[in-house]
Short mmCIF file of C-alpha atoms in Angstrom, two decimals:
data_model
loop_
_atom_site.label_atom_id
_atom_site.label_comp_id
_atom_site.label_asym_id
_atom_site.label_seq_id
_atom_site.Cartn_x
_atom_site.Cartn_y
_atom_site.Cartn_z
CA MET A 1 -28.38 21.70 -23.61
CA SER A 2 -29.03 18.16 -22.10
CA GLU A 3 -27.10 16.63 -19.00
CA PRO A 4 -23.36 18.17 -19.67
CA LEU A 5 -20.41 16.08 -20.00
CA LEU A 6 -18.65 18.63 -17.71
CA GLU A 7 -19.91 21.36 -15.17
CA VAL A 8 -18.19 23.72 -13.37
CA ASP A 9 -20.30 24.38 -10.31
CA SER A 10 -19.51 28.14 -8.83
CA ILE A 11 -15.45 27.25 -8.03
CA ASP A 12 -13.42 30.02 -6.06
CA ALA A 13 -9.77 29.19 -6.36
CA PHE A 14 -6.99 30.70 -4.63
CA TYR A 15 -3.00 31.12 -4.50
CA GLY A 16 -2.40 31.69 -1.49
CA ASP A 17 -4.43 34.80 -0.31
CA PHE A 18 -5.14 35.44 -3.96
CA HIS A 19 -8.37 35.00 -4.96
CA ALA A 20 -8.21 33.81 -8.58
CA LEU A 21 -11.33 32.15 -9.67
CA ALA A 22 -14.67 33.86 -7.60
CA GLY A 23 -17.90 31.50 -8.64
CA VAL A 24 -17.02 30.59 -11.96
CA SER A 25 -19.52 28.49 -13.76
CA LEU A 26 -18.72 26.53 -16.51
CA ARG A 27 -20.70 23.85 -19.09
CA VAL A 28 -19.58 21.36 -22.11
CA GLY A 29 -21.97 19.15 -23.88
CA ALA A 30 -20.64 16.02 -25.34
CA GLY A 31 -18.76 16.78 -28.53
CA GLN A 32 -19.30 20.31 -28.56
CA VAL A 33 -16.43 22.92 -28.25
CA VAL A 34 -16.15 25.74 -26.07
CA ALA A 35 -13.84 28.50 -25.91
CA VAL A 36 -12.70 30.39 -22.75
CA ILE A 37 -11.13 34.02 -23.41
CA GLY A 38 -10.04 36.88 -21.42
CA ALA A 39 -6.66 39.00 -20.79
CA ASN A 40 -3.70 37.99 -19.18
CA GLY A 41 -4.50 37.30 -15.57
CA ALA A 42 -8.19 36.69 -15.93
CA GLY A 43 -8.13 33.42 -14.57
CA LYS A 44 -7.94 30.99 -17.90
CA SER A 45 -5.11 29.07 -16.80
CA THR A 46 -6.63 28.74 -13.12
CA LEU A 47 -9.86 27.08 -14.15
CA LEU A 48 -7.97 24.73 -16.42
CA ARG A 49 -5.77 23.91 -13.59
CA SER A 50 -8.40 23.37 -11.69
CA MET A 51 -10.47 20.77 -14.06
CA SER A 52 -7.19 19.07 -15.23
CA GLY A 53 -6.58 18.68 -11.53
CA LEU A 54 -3.24 20.16 -10.98
CA MET A 55 -5.10 22.15 -8.54
CA HIS A 56 -7.98 21.83 -6.12
CA PRO A 57 -10.69 24.82 -5.85
CA ARG A 58 -11.78 25.45 -2.31
CA ARG A 59 -15.35 25.67 -2.95
CA GLY A 60 -17.62 24.59 -5.22
CA ALA A 61 -17.75 21.49 -7.60
CA ILE A 62 -16.56 20.36 -10.97
CA ARG A 63 -18.50 17.46 -12.36
CA PHE A 64 -17.28 15.07 -15.08
CA GLU A 65 -19.60 12.59 -16.06
CA GLY A 66 -21.62 12.96 -13.00
CA ALA A 67 -19.23 12.27 -10.55
CA ASN A 68 -16.98 15.31 -8.68
CA ILE A 69 -13.57 15.32 -9.63
CA SER A 70 -12.72 18.58 -7.88
CA ARG A 71 -10.84 16.56 -5.06
CA MET A 72 -8.95 14.36 -7.66
CA PRO A 73 -5.27 14.33 -8.31
CA ALA A 74 -4.67 15.47 -11.89
CA PHE A 75 -3.09 11.47 -12.75
CA ASP A 76 -6.70 10.15 -11.75
CA VAL A 77 -8.77 13.13 -13.74
CA VAL A 78 -7.02 12.07 -16.48
CA LYS A 79 -8.15 7.97 -16.19
CA ALA A 80 -11.53 9.66 -15.48
CA GLY A 81 -11.13 10.24 -19.29
CA VAL A 82 -10.35 14.28 -19.09
CA ALA A 83 -6.54 15.08 -20.99
CA MET A 84 -4.97 18.35 -21.32
CA VAL A 85 -2.31 20.28 -23.72
CA PRO A 86 -0.37 22.39 -21.53
CA GLU A 87 0.48 26.00 -22.42
CA GLY A 88 3.83 26.11 -23.91
CA ARG A 89 3.61 22.45 -25.19
CA ARG A 90 5.59 21.46 -22.04
CA LEU A 91 6.86 18.47 -23.97
CA PHE A 92 9.35 16.32 -22.49
CA PRO A 93 12.67 17.01 -23.33
CA SER A 94 14.27 13.53 -22.70
CA LEU A 95 12.06 11.63 -24.65
CA SER A 96 12.17 11.16 -28.38
CA VAL A 97 8.83 12.31 -30.14
CA GLU A 98 7.77 8.53 -30.07
CA GLU A 99 8.19 8.47 -26.58
CA ASN A 100 5.94 11.47 -25.49
CA LEU A 101 3.07 10.29 -27.46
CA LEU A 102 3.81 6.77 -25.45
CA ILE A 103 3.83 8.68 -22.04
CA GLY A 104 0.25 9.74 -22.89
CA ALA A 105 -1.10 6.60 -23.12
CA GLN A 106 0.05 6.29 -19.89
CA SER A 107 -3.21 6.28 -18.21
CA ARG A 108 -4.21 2.86 -20.59
CA ARG A 109 -7.58 3.85 -21.31
CA ALA A 110 -8.63 1.86 -24.16
CA GLY A 111 -9.99 3.69 -27.11
CA PRO A 112 -9.65 4.48 -30.91
CA TRP A 113 -6.44 6.52 -30.55
CA THR A 114 -2.88 4.53 -30.87
CA LEU A 115 0.09 5.84 -32.44
CA THR A 116 -0.75 4.59 -35.56
CA ARG A 117 -3.99 6.88 -35.50
CA VAL A 118 -1.77 9.89 -34.49
CA TYR A 119 0.62 9.75 -36.71
CA GLU A 120 -2.02 9.52 -39.68
CA LEU A 121 -3.45 12.74 -38.16
CA PHE A 122 0.30 14.34 -38.20
CA PRO A 123 2.51 12.70 -40.73
CA VAL A 124 5.28 15.03 -39.90
CA LEU A 125 5.36 13.35 -36.44
CA ALA A 126 6.00 9.85 -38.25
CA GLU A 127 8.48 11.32 -39.81
CA ARG A 128 10.12 12.51 -36.97
CA ARG A 129 9.69 9.99 -34.32
CA HIS A 130 12.74 8.97 -33.26
CA LEU A 131 14.15 12.45 -32.68
CA PRO A 132 14.20 14.54 -29.67
CA ALA A 133 11.22 16.47 -28.93
CA THR A 134 13.20 19.35 -28.70
CA ALA A 135 14.15 19.08 -32.36
CA LEU A 136 10.25 19.91 -33.23
CA SER A 137 9.14 22.94 -34.60
CA GLY A 138 6.92 25.03 -32.62
CA GLY A 139 4.11 24.25 -34.79
CA GLN A 140 5.34 20.31 -34.61
CA GLN A 141 5.75 20.52 -30.92
CA GLN A 142 2.34 21.83 -30.39
CA MET A 143 1.18 18.54 -32.96
CA ALA A 144 2.90 16.39 -30.56
CA ALA A 145 1.44 17.56 -27.39
CA ILE A 146 -1.93 17.40 -28.74
CA GLY A 147 -1.20 13.86 -30.37
CA ARG A 148 0.03 12.96 -26.37
CA ALA A 149 -2.97 14.17 -24.91
CA LEU A 150 -4.95 12.11 -27.51
CA MET A 151 -3.13 8.80 -26.89
CA ALA A 152 -5.08 8.87 -23.34
CA ASN A 153 -8.40 8.40 -25.28
CA PRO A 154 -9.97 11.39 -23.47
CA THR A 155 -13.57 12.32 -23.61
CA LEU A 156 -12.74 15.68 -23.10
CA LEU A 157 -9.87 17.63 -24.42
CA LEU A 158 -8.11 20.57 -22.58
CA CYS A 159 -6.24 23.07 -24.73
CA ASP A 160 -4.14 25.86 -23.20
CA GLU A 161 -3.06 28.59 -25.26
CA ILE A 162 -2.79 26.31 -28.47
CA SER A 163 -2.20 29.43 -30.68
CA LEU A 164 0.62 30.83 -28.63
CA GLY A 165 3.90 31.54 -30.71
CA LEU A 166 2.53 30.07 -33.86
CA ALA A 167 2.28 31.18 -37.58
CA PRO A 168 -1.17 31.45 -38.72
CA ILE A 169 -0.76 29.13 -41.06
CA ILE A 170 0.55 26.63 -38.73
CA LEU A 171 -2.73 27.38 -36.49
CA ARG A 172 -5.11 27.01 -38.99
CA GLU A 173 -3.63 24.06 -39.52
CA ILE A 174 -3.73 22.59 -36.18
CA TYR A 175 -6.98 23.65 -35.74
CA ALA A 176 -8.21 22.18 -38.74
CA ARG A 177 -7.00 18.62 -37.04
CA LEU A 178 -8.76 20.10 -33.90
CA SER A 179 -12.09 19.87 -35.83
CA GLU A 180 -11.57 16.27 -37.42
CA ILE A 181 -10.38 15.26 -33.70
CA VAL A 182 -14.10 16.83 -32.39
CA ARG A 183 -16.33 14.86 -35.51
CA GLU A 184 -14.88 11.98 -33.58
CA GLY A 185 -17.19 12.73 -30.04
CA ILE A 186 -14.32 14.20 -28.26
CA SER A 187 -15.18 17.76 -26.48
CA VAL A 188 -13.01 20.51 -26.37
CA ILE A 189 -12.62 23.03 -23.72
CA ALA A 190 -9.79 25.59 -25.77
CA VAL A 191 -8.66 28.39 -23.38
CA GLU A 192 -7.76 31.37 -26.14
CA GLN A 193 -5.84 34.55 -26.46
CA ASP A 194 -6.66 34.84 -29.81
CA ILE A 195 -9.99 35.60 -29.92
CA VAL A 196 -10.77 35.54 -33.65
CA GLN A 197 -9.63 32.31 -33.46
CA ALA A 198 -11.71 31.16 -30.94
CA LEU A 199 -15.02 32.64 -32.30
CA ARG A 200 -14.22 30.48 -34.98
CA ALA A 201 -13.57 27.10 -33.68
CA ALA A 202 -15.96 27.25 -30.78
CA SER A 203 -19.85 26.94 -30.63
CA TYR A 204 -19.95 28.49 -26.97
CA VAL A 205 -17.59 31.38 -25.39
CA TYR A 206 -17.03 32.10 -21.97
CA CYS A 207 -15.33 35.08 -21.30
CA LEU A 208 -13.07 35.40 -17.88
CA GLN A 209 -12.70 39.05 -16.12
CA GLU A 210 -10.97 39.26 -12.55
CA GLY A 211 -11.77 35.45 -11.43
CA ARG A 212 -15.11 35.88 -12.85
CA VAL A 213 -17.52 34.99 -15.67
CA ALA A 214 -17.97 38.49 -17.34
CA LEU A 215 -19.79 37.27 -20.81
CA GLN A 216 -21.34 33.85 -21.91
CA GLY A 217 -23.10 32.95 -25.29
CA ARG A 218 -23.04 31.47 -28.33
CA ALA A 219 -20.25 32.67 -30.68
CA ALA A 220 -22.59 33.35 -33.37
CA GLN A 221 -24.42 35.66 -31.45
CA LEU A 222 -21.99 37.38 -29.64
CA THR A 223 -20.75 40.92 -31.00
CA ARG A 224 -17.52 42.33 -31.06
CA ALA A 225 -18.73 45.21 -28.96
CA ASP A 226 -20.05 42.69 -26.31
CA ILE A 227 -16.54 41.12 -26.21
CA SER A 228 -14.18 43.62 -25.77
CA ALA A 229 -16.52 45.26 -23.11
CA ALA A 230 -16.26 42.06 -21.57
CA TYR A 231 -12.51 41.87 -22.29
CA PHE A 232 -11.24 44.83 -21.28
CA GLY A 233 -14.04 45.70 -18.70
CA VAL A 234 -14.54 48.94 -20.07
CA MET B 1 56.12 -4.17 -14.33
CA THR B 2 53.58 -6.79 -13.72
CA VAL B 3 53.47 -5.44 -9.93
CA TRP B 4 51.76 -2.25 -11.65
CA LEU B 5 49.81 -4.13 -13.96
CA ASN B 6 48.47 -6.25 -10.96
CA ILE B 7 47.94 -2.72 -8.83
CA ILE B 8 45.92 -1.34 -12.03
CA LEU B 9 43.83 -4.41 -12.81
CA GLN B 10 42.78 -4.61 -8.88
CA GLY B 11 41.78 -0.97 -8.73
CA VAL B 12 39.54 -1.43 -12.01
CA LEU B 13 38.13 -4.41 -10.06
CA ILE B 14 36.93 -2.44 -6.99
CA GLY B 15 35.87 0.14 -9.41
CA GLY B 16 33.08 -1.90 -9.98
CA LEU B 17 31.57 -1.91 -6.51
CA TYR B 18 32.25 1.90 -6.38
CA ALA B 19 30.32 2.10 -9.79
CA MET B 20 27.15 0.16 -7.73
CA PHE B 21 27.45 2.57 -4.77
CA ALA B 22 27.42 5.52 -7.69
CA ALA B 23 24.56 4.20 -9.58
CA GLY B 24 22.04 4.01 -6.90
CA LEU B 25 23.05 7.61 -5.81
CA SER B 26 22.90 8.65 -9.46
CA LEU B 27 19.81 7.28 -10.09
CA ILE B 28 17.55 8.84 -7.30
CA PHE B 29 19.22 12.41 -7.69
CA GLY B 30 18.13 12.08 -11.80
CA VAL B 31 14.86 11.27 -10.73
CA MET B 32 14.01 12.91 -8.12
CA ARG B 33 16.59 15.78 -7.21
CA LEU B 34 17.18 14.44 -4.11
CA VAL B 35 20.80 14.16 -2.63
CA ASN B 36 20.74 10.89 -0.35
CA ILE B 37 23.18 11.13 2.14
CA ALA B 38 21.76 7.65 4.10
CA HIS B 39 23.31 6.06 1.03
CA GLY B 40 26.44 4.76 2.37
CA ASP B 41 24.81 3.42 5.52
CA LEU B 42 22.06 1.60 3.43
CA ILE B 43 25.17 0.23 1.92
CA VAL B 44 25.87 -0.96 4.97
CA LEU B 45 22.53 -2.00 6.16
CA ALA B 46 22.31 -4.11 3.24
CA ALA B 47 25.57 -6.08 4.40
CA TYR B 48 24.15 -6.47 7.84
CA LEU B 49 20.72 -7.95 6.20
CA ALA B 50 23.14 -10.20 4.16
CA LEU B 51 24.70 -11.04 7.56
CA VAL B 52 21.33 -12.10 9.42
CA VAL B 53 19.94 -13.79 6.37
CA THR B 54 23.39 -16.16 5.97
CA GLN B 55 23.41 -16.71 9.60
CA THR B 56 19.81 -17.72 10.30
CA ILE B 57 19.31 -19.88 7.34
CA GLY B 58 22.66 -21.13 6.75
CA ILE B 59 23.00 -20.05 2.67
CA ASP B 60 26.07 -19.05 1.08
CA PRO B 61 26.63 -14.87 1.09
CA LEU B 62 25.86 -14.86 -2.85
CA VAL B 63 22.67 -16.60 -2.81
CA SER B 64 21.68 -14.31 0.10
CA LEU B 65 21.30 -11.68 -2.89
CA LEU B 66 18.01 -13.48 -3.71
CA LEU B 67 16.52 -12.16 -0.07
CA VAL B 68 18.95 -9.12 0.36
CA VAL B 69 17.81 -7.34 -2.67
CA PRO B 70 14.25 -7.85 -2.91
CA LEU B 71 13.65 -7.00 0.70
CA MET B 72 16.32 -3.78 0.09
CA ALA B 73 13.42 -3.08 -2.59
CA LEU B 74 10.69 -3.43 -0.09
CA ILE B 75 12.47 -0.85 2.31
CA GLY B 76 13.19 1.66 -0.40
CA TYR B 77 9.50 1.67 -1.73
CA ALA B 78 8.30 1.84 1.74
CA LEU B 79 11.51 4.76 2.64
CA GLN B 80 10.10 6.84 -0.55
CA ARG B 81 6.39 6.39 0.28
CA GLY B 82 6.33 6.81 4.11
CA LEU B 83 8.81 9.79 4.78
CA LEU B 84 10.87 10.96 1.78
CA ASN B 85 8.22 11.64 -0.51
CA PHE B 86 7.09 14.17 2.37
CA THR B 87 10.29 16.08 1.98
CA LEU B 88 10.27 16.42 -1.67
CA GLY B 89 9.29 19.77 -3.27
CA ASP B 90 11.15 23.02 -4.70
CA ASP B 91 13.50 23.36 -1.77
CA ILE B 92 16.66 21.16 -1.95
CA LEU B 93 17.21 21.51 1.70
CA PRO B 94 14.65 19.56 3.28
CA PRO B 95 15.50 16.04 1.92
CA LEU B 96 19.06 16.38 2.80
CA LEU B 97 18.42 17.20 6.47
CA VAL B 98 15.86 14.25 6.44
CA THR B 99 18.51 11.61 4.73
CA PHE B 100 21.30 12.74 7.13
CA GLY B 101 19.10 11.98 9.99
CA LEU B 102 18.59 8.96 8.56
CA SER B 103 21.77 8.10 8.42
CA ILE B 104 22.55 9.18 11.88
CA ILE B 105 19.48 6.72 12.69
CA ILE B 106 20.74 3.69 10.80
CA GLN B 107 24.46 4.48 12.22
CA ASN B 108 23.48 4.27 15.45
CA GLY B 109 20.32 1.51 15.24
CA LEU B 110 23.02 -0.71 13.88
CA LEU B 111 25.46 -0.02 16.32
CA GLU B 112 22.67 -0.81 19.34
CA LEU B 113 21.76 -4.18 17.52
CA PHE B 114 25.12 -5.33 16.03
CA THR B 115 27.78 -3.49 18.43
CA ALA B 116 30.85 -1.60 16.78
CA ASP B 117 32.94 -5.21 16.23
CA SER B 118 33.87 -5.40 12.25
CA ARG B 119 32.08 -8.24 10.70
CA LYS B 120 32.45 -10.18 7.36
CA LEU B 121 30.66 -12.24 5.28
CA ILE B 122 32.46 -15.89 4.60
CA THR B 123 31.78 -17.13 1.01
CA GLY B 124 33.86 -20.48 1.41
CA PRO B 125 36.72 -21.59 -0.68
CA ILE B 126 35.77 -19.24 -3.44
CA GLU B 127 37.13 -16.46 -1.85
CA VAL B 128 40.78 -17.79 -2.60
CA GLN B 129 40.68 -19.14 -5.93
CA THR B 130 41.99 -16.97 -8.81
CA VAL B 131 42.43 -16.84 -12.40
CA GLN B 132 45.40 -16.31 -14.08
CA ILE B 133 45.63 -14.26 -17.20
CA ALA B 134 48.89 -13.83 -17.74
CA GLU B 135 52.05 -14.63 -16.97
CA GLY B 136 52.61 -13.41 -13.30
CA ILE B 137 49.07 -11.82 -13.55
CA TRP B 138 46.29 -13.18 -11.30
CA ILE B 139 43.05 -11.76 -10.51
CA GLY B 140 40.56 -13.11 -7.48
CA ALA B 141 37.30 -14.95 -8.91
CA LEU B 142 35.72 -12.81 -6.18
CA PRO B 143 36.65 -9.95 -7.46
CA LEU B 144 36.14 -10.90 -11.04
CA ILE B 145 32.64 -11.77 -10.19
CA GLN B 146 31.85 -8.59 -8.83
CA PHE B 147 32.81 -6.83 -11.43
CA LEU B 148 30.93 -8.96 -13.99
CA VAL B 149 28.13 -8.13 -11.72
CA ALA B 150 28.62 -4.45 -12.08
CA ILE B 151 28.74 -4.34 -15.29
CA ALA B 152 25.41 -6.21 -15.34
CA VAL B 153 23.74 -3.64 -12.90
CA ILE B 154 24.89 -1.06 -14.80
CA ALA B 155 23.78 -2.78 -18.28
CA GLY B 156 20.68 -3.52 -16.38
CA LEU B 157 19.80 -0.08 -15.38
CA GLN B 158 20.67 1.64 -18.69
CA THR B 159 18.35 -0.90 -20.40
CA LEU B 160 15.84 -0.11 -17.93
CA PHE B 161 15.95 3.37 -18.17
CA TYR B 162 16.10 4.30 -21.99
CA LYS B 163 14.07 0.91 -23.71
CA SER B 164 11.35 0.02 -20.86
CA ALA B 165 7.84 1.91 -19.74
CA LEU B 166 9.22 2.34 -16.16
CA GLY B 167 12.06 4.55 -17.37
CA ARG B 168 9.87 6.24 -19.42
CA ALA B 169 8.18 7.24 -17.02
CA PHE B 170 11.09 8.02 -14.67
CA ARG B 171 12.48 10.45 -17.63
CA ALA B 172 9.31 11.96 -17.91
CA THR B 173 8.88 12.53 -14.28
CA SER B 174 12.53 13.65 -13.98
CA ASP B 175 11.79 16.26 -16.79
CA ASP B 176 8.21 17.85 -15.51
CA GLN B 177 6.47 16.53 -12.37
CA SER B 178 3.12 18.31 -13.05
CA VAL B 179 3.14 17.39 -16.88
CA ALA B 180 3.75 13.89 -15.84
CA GLN B 181 1.07 13.82 -13.63
CA LEU B 182 -1.53 15.10 -16.16
CA MET B 183 0.04 11.86 -18.43
CA GLY B 184 -1.19 9.62 -15.55
CA LEU B 185 1.56 9.35 -13.97
CA ASP B 186 1.36 8.96 -10.10
CA THR B 187 4.68 10.88 -9.15
CA ARG B 188 4.86 9.46 -5.82
CA HIS B 189 4.64 5.99 -6.95
CA VAL B 190 6.87 6.39 -9.84
CA PHE B 191 9.50 7.83 -6.85
CA GLY B 192 8.96 5.19 -4.96
CA MET B 193 10.16 2.63 -7.68
CA ALA B 194 12.54 4.75 -8.63
CA MET B 195 14.18 4.08 -4.59
CA ALA B 196 13.05 0.20 -4.51
CA LEU B 197 15.26 0.49 -7.54
CA SER B 198 18.38 2.37 -6.13
CA LEU B 199 17.91 0.27 -2.91
CA ALA B 200 17.91 -3.23 -5.04
CA VAL B 201 20.93 -1.66 -6.59
CA VAL B 202 22.28 -1.01 -2.77
CA GLY B 203 21.52 -4.74 -2.06
CA VAL B 204 23.90 -6.35 -4.40
CA ALA B 205 26.44 -3.17 -3.64
CA GLY B 206 26.33 -4.21 0.39
CA VAL B 207 26.33 -8.12 0.02
CA PHE B 208 29.79 -7.72 -2.67
CA LEU B 209 30.91 -5.20 0.23
CA ALA B 210 30.78 -7.52 2.99
CA ILE B 211 32.13 -10.33 1.19
CA ARG B 212 34.91 -8.15 0.34
CA ALA B 213 36.10 -6.70 3.51
CA ASN B 214 35.50 -6.10 6.83
CA PHE B 215 32.54 -4.27 8.03
CA ASP B 216 30.72 -2.05 10.67
CA PRO B 217 28.17 0.14 11.33
CA ALA B 218 30.43 3.10 10.61
CA ILE B 219 31.39 2.97 7.48
CA GLY B 220 28.27 3.97 5.71
CA PRO B 221 29.59 7.57 5.16
CA ALA B 222 32.69 6.89 3.36
CA ARG B 223 30.86 4.53 1.03
CA LEU B 224 28.52 7.62 0.04
CA ILE B 225 31.93 9.84 -0.63
CA PHE B 226 33.15 7.09 -3.35
CA GLY B 227 29.90 6.78 -4.47
CA PHE B 228 29.70 10.70 -5.09
CA GLU B 229 33.05 10.63 -6.61
CA ALA B 230 32.52 8.22 -8.98
CA VAL B 231 29.62 10.22 -9.63
CA ILE B 232 31.44 13.15 -10.52
CA ILE B 233 34.21 11.68 -12.57
CA GLY B 234 32.01 10.09 -14.41
CA GLY B 235 29.47 12.86 -15.24
CA LEU B 236 26.08 13.64 -13.70
CA GLY B 237 23.43 11.59 -15.41
CA SER B 238 25.09 8.81 -17.68
CA LEU B 239 25.50 5.44 -16.06
CA TRP B 240 28.24 3.92 -18.03
CA GLY B 241 29.60 6.97 -16.78
CA THR B 242 29.52 6.38 -13.25
CA LEU B 243 31.30 2.83 -13.87
CA ALA B 244 34.40 4.91 -15.68
CA GLY B 245 34.00 7.13 -12.51
CA GLY B 246 34.44 4.07 -10.29
CA VAL B 247 37.11 2.57 -12.43
CA ILE B 248 38.86 5.78 -11.76
CA LEU B 249 38.49 6.36 -8.23
CA GLY B 250 39.36 2.40 -7.78
CA VAL B 251 42.77 2.57 -9.66
CA SER B 252 43.74 5.73 -8.24
CA GLN B 253 43.39 4.59 -4.70
CA ALA B 254 44.89 1.36 -5.70
CA ILE B 255 47.90 3.41 -7.40
CA GLY B 256 48.21 5.50 -3.86
CA ALA B 257 47.97 2.34 -1.88
CA GLN B 258 51.14 0.65 -3.55
CA ILE B 259 53.31 4.60 -3.44
CA ASP B 260 52.44 4.79 0.44
CA PRO B 261 49.60 2.29 2.28
CA GLY B 262 48.78 5.68 4.19
CA TRP B 263 47.73 7.03 0.65
CA GLN B 264 45.55 4.89 -0.53
CA LEU B 265 42.12 7.25 -0.04
CA LEU B 266 44.19 10.59 -0.40
CA ALA B 267 45.17 9.41 -3.87
CA GLY B 268 41.59 8.86 -4.56
CA HIS B 269 40.38 12.12 -3.40
CA LEU B 270 42.90 14.06 -5.49
CA VAL B 271 42.28 12.27 -8.86
CA PHE B 272 38.40 13.49 -7.56
CA LEU B 273 39.67 17.40 -6.75
CA ALA B 274 41.71 17.42 -9.76
CA ILE B 275 38.84 15.97 -12.40
CA LEU B 276 36.44 18.60 -10.68
CA ALA B 277 39.20 21.22 -11.46
CA VAL B 278 39.89 20.75 -14.90
CA ARG B 279 36.13 19.35 -15.74
CA PRO B 280 33.51 20.06 -13.35
CA GLU B 281 30.98 18.55 -15.64
CA GLY B 282 32.45 15.14 -15.18
CA LEU B 283 33.73 12.91 -17.88
CA PHE B 284 30.85 11.81 -19.70
CA PRO B 285 28.05 14.34 -19.08
CA LYS B 286 25.00 13.48 -20.50
CA VAL B 287 24.21 15.80 -23.73
CA ALA B 288 21.40 18.18 -22.60
CA GLY B 289 18.08 17.75 -24.78
#
């Protein structure tokens, strides 16, 4: 890997006294899909929250395109080009589908993603653009959440538990769209509990266990035994 | 019969003023769950600001709106960014206590600067002009203007809230602050803009309050109560509801005053309590989702 797009350099993150991340490092190159897997409470979401600026690591640095973003507030991180699809979709219930997408463009970054492009990617959203976001099904809400993040024209997309609560057929559809997005040059960090899905989509995998990187490697080279050892710590 | 018709009409017109008290209050609560106890005192502050502006520059009170409204908006933005943002969090008590303190500071500050004397803004001949709308029914030009301005303010807020990018940011921030930040919204700025807007409406309300009747530094808390009652009657989160709430409150007070002059405020409070008992969500609550 040449100069990474994003580099997490041994960060330590805390919730009060709880040591959630201990010396975690991670690298993503341009156009790469990286999966972060791990059991509940392994620190996956904390890692994403740190990268998106929602929380700040106590030690260590997070460099994006060479600049340290570890102290940046979330609204500046997205302006720098890191957009997040939060866990549980978290669409704005008071806003229509289209308004949810438009709020995604709030950071006013220039780029290829517009309402039209998002509607091309997810035609079902175009049909339902004027409905309240709460009227969508789970899969459609996930599409809207991805579309909303794309509207920021990010260089790096952070996806937190996209597969959560979705039927396998919907999930395949969403991951197919995600690989179209990647082909356009956007890098993705996907936090997943669904290991099969993660290994299929990503080229490189990090497995977290109790706040540390227990295993990392090319998705194709990791064996099932390695992963379950790192995942469950047995 | 015409007596009662007149009474009700006066009540409706004053209801516009109450709706303006309420709209700013409702907006702030809606966007950041902040109950602004100093809201009434800020209305009185706007009235004094108008007094100073009219006396020093010698312009008509209605023209002073052009200065008072932007000034109040600036004060609102500064107040939010400099003080109130630091009180916001999971606990709703700190903003309550801080705005309560602010209320005391404003009242006493005004008392120091302007004494406890009653003041009033004088607009000249327009104050006594009336329009006859039917046999025996006349309405004053000023109350009519005030009511039309109130409708324009509510309509303007409604449009801003549901049709503009700023309104979208308000609603998104109200829904989910941390995701709003992920979308690139600086919530501190969004809150500042919301308070600026709230105090701009307060500016309009303060000037009309000062033209309509005497004011002194101590009348703020009662305006806060009227605003609260209008919000609750109309239903939280509904702007047109606050207009209806203001009108209902105004009409109740007018009818009470007609029965016995001492019953004016009591009648308003009783109607408010009755509606709270029967329909605690208000008459026009915003539909969830």
